[in-house]
Amino acid sequence: MKIAILALQGAFAEHGQMLDALGAEHFEIRQKKDLERGFDGVILPGGESTVMGRLLRDMELCEPLRRKIADGMPVFGTCAGLILLAKSVEGGISCLGTMDIRVKRNAYGRQLGSFSTEQTFKGIGKIPMTFIRAPYIVEVSGSAEVLAETGGKIVAARQGRQLACAFHPELTKDVRVHQYFLDMVK
Ligand code: GLN
């Protein structure tokens, strides 16, 4: 099993460390030709979704990536990565738009922009959650299902082989969300 990590911007290295801890092979997508390498799943990291979206479009990565995901390539988006996957974005523009979720960017305001909590993640149990200028999911539709909530807001969802978290599991020591994703890829 080989996982590709989008490495245009943001917190991509930390995902690599999580995959190392789980013994999963991975490489970084930095340009269009990297998409030609064989891989079984892809991670879209946190960072700045507007910048990442622009780079994806400028580098002509957007359409091929969208097609792969639409064709069933497992994908895991964290924070800005979640925003890239959303069909509808409040305070931003939809990029890949493959997931039936509506998200609100920078949803907690400036002061509450970064915080940590511990909540239940469906199928895993209680996990630590670190939020950094995070979005939340306003609503899920279609076949998308809610996996976690905090303070009455949806912060993780899954639709088929697409997984999205508003928080950053890669910034904790808990590898279980990454393991959950690898189980989706298998
Ligand atoms: N606020 C960022 C955005 O809107 C997301 C923050 C993050 O990925 N930590 O893209």
JSON list of N, CA, C and O and ligand atoms in Angstrom, two decimals, residues 9 11 45-52 78-81 83 91 104-107 131-135 166 168 170-171, ligand 1:
[
{"chain": "A", "resi": 9, "resn": "GLN", "atom": "N", "xyz": [1.92, 22.87, 0.10]},
{"chain": "A", "resi": 9, "resn": "GLN", "atom": "CA", "xyz": [1.88, 23.92, 1.12]},
{"chain": "A", "resi": 9, "resn": "GLN", "atom": "C", "xyz": [1.32, 23.28, 2.38]},
{"chain": "A", "resi": 9, "resn": "GLN", "atom": "O", "xyz": [0.61, 22.28, 2.32]},
{"chain": "A", "resi": 11, "resn": "ALA", "atom": "N", "xyz": [0.90, 21.59, 6.35]},
{"chain": "A", "resi": 11, "resn": "ALA", "atom": "CA", "xyz": [1.44, 20.62, 7.30]},
{"chain": "A", "resi": 11, "resn": "ALA", "atom": "C", "xyz": [1.47, 19.21, 6.71]},
{"chain": "A", "resi": 11, "resn": "ALA", "atom": "O", "xyz": [0.84, 18.29, 7.23]},
{"chain": "A", "resi": 45, "resn": "PRO", "atom": "N", "xyz": [-3.40, 17.80, 3.21]},
{"chain": "A", "resi": 45, "resn": "PRO", "atom": "CA", "xyz": [-3.07, 18.28, 4.56]},
{"chain": "A", "resi": 45, "resn": "PRO", "atom": "C", "xyz": [-3.76, 19.60, 4.92]},
{"chain": "A", "resi": 45, "resn": "PRO", "atom": "O", "xyz": [-4.44, 20.19, 4.09]},
{"chain": "A", "resi": 46, "resn": "GLY", "atom": "N", "xyz": [-3.48, 20.04, 6.14]},
{"chain": "A", "resi": 46, "resn": "GLY", "atom": "CA", "xyz": [-3.91, 21.36, 6.58]},
{"chain": "A", "resi": 46, "resn": "GLY", "atom": "C", "xyz": [-2.96, 22.40, 6.02]},
{"chain": "A", "resi": 46, "resn": "GLY", "atom": "O", "xyz": [-1.86, 22.08, 5.54]},
{"chain": "A", "resi": 47, "resn": "GLY", "atom": "N", "xyz": [-3.38, 23.64, 6.07]},
{"chain": "A", "resi": 47, "resn": "GLY", "atom": "CA", "xyz": [-2.57, 24.73, 5.54]},
{"chain": "A", "resi": 47, "resn": "GLY", "atom": "C", "xyz": [-3.51, 25.88, 5.26]},
{"chain": "A", "resi": 47, "resn": "GLY", "atom": "O", "xyz": [-4.34, 26.20, 6.10]},
{"chain": "A", "resi": 48, "resn": "GLU", "atom": "N", "xyz": [-3.43, 26.43, 4.10]},
{"chain": "A", "resi": 48, "resn": "GLU", "atom": "CA", "xyz": [-4.33, 27.53, 3.71]},
{"chain": "A", "resi": 48, "resn": "GLU", "atom": "C", "xyz": [-5.05, 27.09, 2.44]},
{"chain": "A", "resi": 48, "resn": "GLU", "atom": "O", "xyz": [-4.43, 26.97, 1.39]},
{"chain": "A", "resi": 49, "resn": "SER", "atom": "N", "xyz": [-6.35, 26.87, 2.58]},
{"chain": "A", "resi": 49, "resn": "SER", "atom": "CA", "xyz": [-7.09, 26.26, 1.46]},
{"chain": "A", "resi": 49, "resn": "SER", "atom": "C", "xyz": [-7.12, 27.14, 0.22]},
{"chain": "A", "resi": 49, "resn": "SER", "atom": "O", "xyz": [-7.11, 26.63, -0.90]},
{"chain": "A", "resi": 50, "resn": "THR", "atom": "N", "xyz": [-7.14, 28.47, 0.42]},
{"chain": "A", "resi": 50, "resn": "THR", "atom": "CA", "xyz": [-7.17, 29.35, -0.77]},
{"chain": "A", "resi": 50, "resn": "THR", "atom": "C", "xyz": [-5.85, 29.24, -1.54]},
{"chain": "A", "resi": 50, "resn": "THR", "atom": "O", "xyz": [-5.85, 29.15, -2.76]},
{"chain": "A", "resi": 51, "resn": "VAL", "atom": "N", "xyz": [-4.73, 29.19, -0.80]},
{"chain": "A", "resi": 51, "resn": "VAL", "atom": "CA", "xyz": [-3.42, 29.08, -1.44]},
{"chain": "A", "resi": 51, "resn": "VAL", "atom": "C", "xyz": [-3.29, 27.70, -2.10]},
{"chain": "A", "resi": 51, "resn": "VAL", "atom": "O", "xyz": [-2.89, 27.58, -3.27]},
{"chain": "A", "resi": 52, "resn": "MET", "atom": "N", "xyz": [-3.68, 26.68, -1.35]},
{"chain": "A", "resi": 52, "resn": "MET", "atom": "CA", "xyz": [-3.56, 25.31, -1.90]},
{"chain": "A", "resi": 52, "resn": "MET", "atom": "C", "xyz": [-4.44, 25.15, -3.13]},
{"chain": "A", "resi": 52, "resn": "MET", "atom": "O", "xyz": [-4.03, 24.54, -4.11]},
{"chain": "A", "resi": 78, "resn": "THR", "atom": "N", "xyz": [-7.48, 16.91, 5.93]},
{"chain": "A", "resi": 78, "resn": "THR", "atom": "CA", "xyz": [-7.51, 17.50, 7.27]},
{"chain": "A", "resi": 78, "resn": "THR", "atom": "C", "xyz": [-7.54, 19.03, 7.14]},
{"chain": "A", "resi": 78, "resn": "THR", "atom": "O", "xyz": [-6.73, 19.61, 6.43]},
{"chain": "A", "resi": 79, "resn": "CYS", "atom": "N", "xyz": [-8.48, 19.64, 7.84]},
{"chain": "A", "resi": 79, "resn": "CYS", "atom": "CA", "xyz": [-8.58, 21.09, 7.95]},
{"chain": "A", "resi": 79, "resn": "CYS", "atom": "C", "xyz": [-8.68, 21.75, 6.56]},
{"chain": "A", "resi": 79, "resn": "CYS", "atom": "O", "xyz": [-9.71, 21.65, 5.91]},
{"chain": "A", "resi": 80, "resn": "ALA", "atom": "N", "xyz": [-7.63, 22.39, 6.06]},
{"chain": "A", "resi": 80, "resn": "ALA", "atom": "CA", "xyz": [-7.70, 22.97, 4.72]},
{"chain": "A", "resi": 80, "resn": "ALA", "atom": "C", "xyz": [-8.02, 21.87, 3.69]},
{"chain": "A", "resi": 80, "resn": "ALA", "atom": "O", "xyz": [-8.72, 22.11, 2.71]},
{"chain": "A", "resi": 81, "resn": "GLY", "atom": "N", "xyz": [-7.53, 20.67, 3.94]},
{"chain": "A", "resi": 81, "resn": "GLY", "atom": "CA", "xyz": [-7.81, 19.52, 3.05]},
{"chain": "A", "resi": 81, "resn": "GLY", "atom": "C", "xyz": [-9.29, 19.20, 3.01]},
{"chain": "A", "resi": 81, "resn": "GLY", "atom": "O", "xyz": [-9.84, 18.83, 1.96]},
{"chain": "A", "resi": 83, "resn": "ILE", "atom": "N", "xyz": [-11.61, 21.44, 3.45]},
{"chain": "A", "resi": 83, "resn": "ILE", "atom": "CA", "xyz": [-12.22, 22.53, 2.67]},
{"chain": "A", "resi": 83, "resn": "ILE", "atom": "C", "xyz": [-12.09, 22.24, 1.17]},
{"chain": "A", "resi": 83, "resn": "ILE", "atom": "O", "xyz": [-13.02, 22.46, 0.40]},
{"chain": "A", "resi": 91, "resn": "GLY", "atom": "N", "xyz": [-17.41, 31.36, 2.89]},
{"chain": "A", "resi": 91, "resn": "GLY", "atom": "CA", "xyz": [-16.21, 32.15, 3.12]},
{"chain": "A", "resi": 91, "resn": "GLY", "atom": "C", "xyz": [-15.04, 31.70, 2.26]},
{"chain": "A", "resi": 91, "resn": "GLY", "atom": "O", "xyz": [-13.89, 32.02, 2.55]},
{"chain": "A", "resi": 104, "resn": "LYS", "atom": "N", "xyz": [-17.80, 25.76, 6.75]},
{"chain": "A", "resi": 104, "resn": "LYS", "atom": "CA", "xyz": [-17.61, 27.18, 7.03]},
{"chain": "A", "resi": 104, "resn": "LYS", "atom": "C", "xyz": [-16.14, 27.36, 7.37]},
{"chain": "A", "resi": 104, "resn": "LYS", "atom": "O", "xyz": [-15.63, 26.70, 8.29]},
{"chain": "A", "resi": 105, "resn": "ARG", "atom": "N", "xyz": [-15.46, 28.22, 6.62]},
{"chain": "A", "resi": 105, "resn": "ARG", "atom": "CA", "xyz": [-14.03, 28.45, 6.87]},
{"chain": "A", "resi": 105, "resn": "ARG", "atom": "C", "xyz": [-13.83, 29.34, 8.08]},
{"chain": "A", "resi": 105, "resn": "ARG", "atom": "O", "xyz": [-14.64, 30.20, 8.38]},
{"chain": "A", "resi": 106, "resn": "ASN", "atom": "N", "xyz": [-12.69, 29.19, 8.73]},
{"chain": "A", "resi": 106, "resn": "ASN", "atom": "CA", "xyz": [-12.31, 30.03, 9.88]},
{"chain": "A", "resi": 106, "resn": "ASN", "atom": "C", "xyz": [-13.52, 30.24, 10.79]},
{"chain": "A", "resi": 106, "resn": "ASN", "atom": "O", "xyz": [-13.86, 31.35, 11.18]},
{"chain": "A", "resi": 107, "resn": "ALA", "atom": "N", "xyz": [-14.15, 29.11, 11.11]},
{"chain": "A", "resi": 107, "resn": "ALA", "atom": "CA", "xyz": [-15.50, 29.14, 11.65]},
{"chain": "A", "resi": 107, "resn": "ALA", "atom": "C", "xyz": [-15.58, 29.54, 13.12]},
{"chain": "A", "resi": 107, "resn": "ALA", "atom": "O", "xyz": [-16.65, 29.86, 13.61]},
{"chain": "A", "resi": 131, "resn": "PHE", "atom": "N", "xyz": [-7.43, 21.90, 16.93]},
{"chain": "A", "resi": 131, "resn": "PHE", "atom": "CA", "xyz": [-8.01, 22.76, 15.89]},
{"chain": "A", "resi": 131, "resn": "PHE", "atom": "C", "xyz": [-7.13, 24.01, 15.71]},
{"chain": "A", "resi": 131, "resn": "PHE", "atom": "O", "xyz": [-6.73, 24.62, 16.69]},
{"chain": "A", "resi": 132, "resn": "ILE", "atom": "N", "xyz": [-6.84, 24.36, 14.47]},
{"chain": "A", "resi": 132, "resn": "ILE", "atom": "CA", "xyz": [-6.06, 25.56, 14.18]},
{"chain": "A", "resi": 132, "resn": "ILE", "atom": "C", "xyz": [-6.77, 26.36, 13.09]},
{"chain": "A", "resi": 132, "resn": "ILE", "atom": "O", "xyz": [-6.86, 25.92, 11.95]},
{"chain": "A", "resi": 133, "resn": "ARG", "atom": "N", "xyz": [-7.31, 27.51, 13.48]},
{"chain": "A", "resi": 133, "resn": "ARG", "atom": "CA", "xyz": [-8.10, 28.34, 12.54]},
{"chain": "A", "resi": 133, "resn": "ARG", "atom": "C", "xyz": [-8.99, 27.42, 11.69]},
{"chain": "A", "resi": 133, "resn": "ARG", "atom": "O", "xyz": [-9.00, 27.48, 10.45]},
{"chain": "A", "resi": 134, "resn": "ALA", "atom": "N", "xyz": [-9.72, 26.61, 12.40]},
{"chain": "A", "resi": 134, "resn": "ALA", "atom": "CA", "xyz": [-10.39, 25.48, 11.76]},
{"chain": "A", "resi": 134, "resn": "ALA", "atom": "C", "xyz": [-11.73, 25.85, 11.14]},
{"chain": "A", "resi": 134, "resn": "ALA", "atom": "O", "xyz": [-12.39, 26.79, 11.57]},
{"chain": "A", "resi": 135, "resn": "PRO", "atom": "N", "xyz": [-12.09, 25.07, 10.16]},
{"chain": "A", "resi": 135, "resn": "PRO", "atom": "CA", "xyz": [-13.46, 25.13, 9.65]},
{"chain": "A", "resi": 135, "resn": "PRO", "atom": "C", "xyz": [-14.33, 24.17, 10.47]},
{"chain": "A", "resi": 135, "resn": "PRO", "atom": "O", "xyz": [-13.78, 23.41, 11.28]},
{"chain": "A", "resi": 166, "resn": "ALA", "atom": "N", "xyz": [-11.93, 18.34, 10.51]},
{"chain": "A", "resi": 166, "resn": "ALA", "atom": "CA", "xyz": [-11.66, 19.77, 10.67]},
{"chain": "A", "resi": 166, "resn": "ALA", "atom": "C", "xyz": [-10.44, 19.99, 11.56]},
{"chain": "A", "resi": 166, "resn": "ALA", "atom": "O", "xyz": [-9.86, 21.06, 11.58]},
{"chain": "A", "resi": 168, "resn": "HIS", "atom": "N", "xyz": [-6.62, 18.32, 13.41]},
{"chain": "A", "resi": 168, "resn": "HIS", "atom": "CA", "xyz": [-5.32, 17.82, 12.92]},
{"chain": "A", "resi": 168, "resn": "HIS", "atom": "C", "xyz": [-4.84, 16.59, 13.70]},
{"chain": "A", "resi": 168, "resn": "HIS", "atom": "O", "xyz": [-4.02, 16.74, 14.60]},
{"chain": "A", "resi": 170, "resn": "GLU", "atom": "N", "xyz": [-2.72, 14.60, 12.81]},
{"chain": "A", "resi": 170, "resn": "GLU", "atom": "CA", "xyz": [-1.28, 14.45, 12.56]},
{"chain": "A", "resi": 170, "resn": "GLU", "atom": "C", "xyz": [-0.45, 15.29, 13.52]},
{"chain": "A", "resi": 170, "resn": "GLU", "atom": "O", "xyz": [0.77, 15.14, 13.58]},
{"chain": "A", "resi": 171, "resn": "LEU", "atom": "N", "xyz": [-1.09, 16.19, 14.27]},
{"chain": "A", "resi": 171, "resn": "LEU", "atom": "CA", "xyz": [-0.34, 17.00, 15.23]},
{"chain": "A", "resi": 171, "resn": "LEU", "atom": "C", "xyz": [-0.45, 16.44, 16.65]},
{"chain": "A", "resi": 171, "resn": "LEU", "atom": "O", "xyz": [0.02, 17.07, 17.60]},
{"chain": "B", "resi": 1, "resn": "GLN", "atom": "N1", "xyz": [-7.99, 28.47, 7.93]},
{"chain": "B", "resi": 1, "resn": "GLN", "atom": "C1", "xyz": [-7.41, 27.59, 6.94]},
{"chain": "B", "resi": 1, "resn": "GLN", "atom": "C2", "xyz": [-8.16, 27.68, 5.62]},
{"chain": "B", "resi": 1, "resn": "GLN", "atom": "O1", "xyz": [-9.22, 28.22, 5.57]},
{"chain": "B", "resi": 1, "resn": "GLN", "atom": "C3", "xyz": [-7.39, 26.17, 7.42]},
{"chain": "B", "resi": 1, "resn": "GLN", "atom": "C4", "xyz": [-6.49, 26.06, 8.60]},
{"chain": "B", "resi": 1, "resn": "GLN", "atom": "C5", "xyz": [-5.74, 24.77, 8.70]},
{"chain": "B", "resi": 1, "resn": "GLN", "atom": "O2", "xyz": [-5.63, 23.98, 7.76]},
{"chain": "B", "resi": 1, "resn": "GLN", "atom": "N2", "xyz": [-5.12, 24.57, 9.84]},
{"chain": "B", "resi": 1, "resn": "GLN", "atom": "O3", "xyz": [-7.68, 27.18, 4.67]}
]
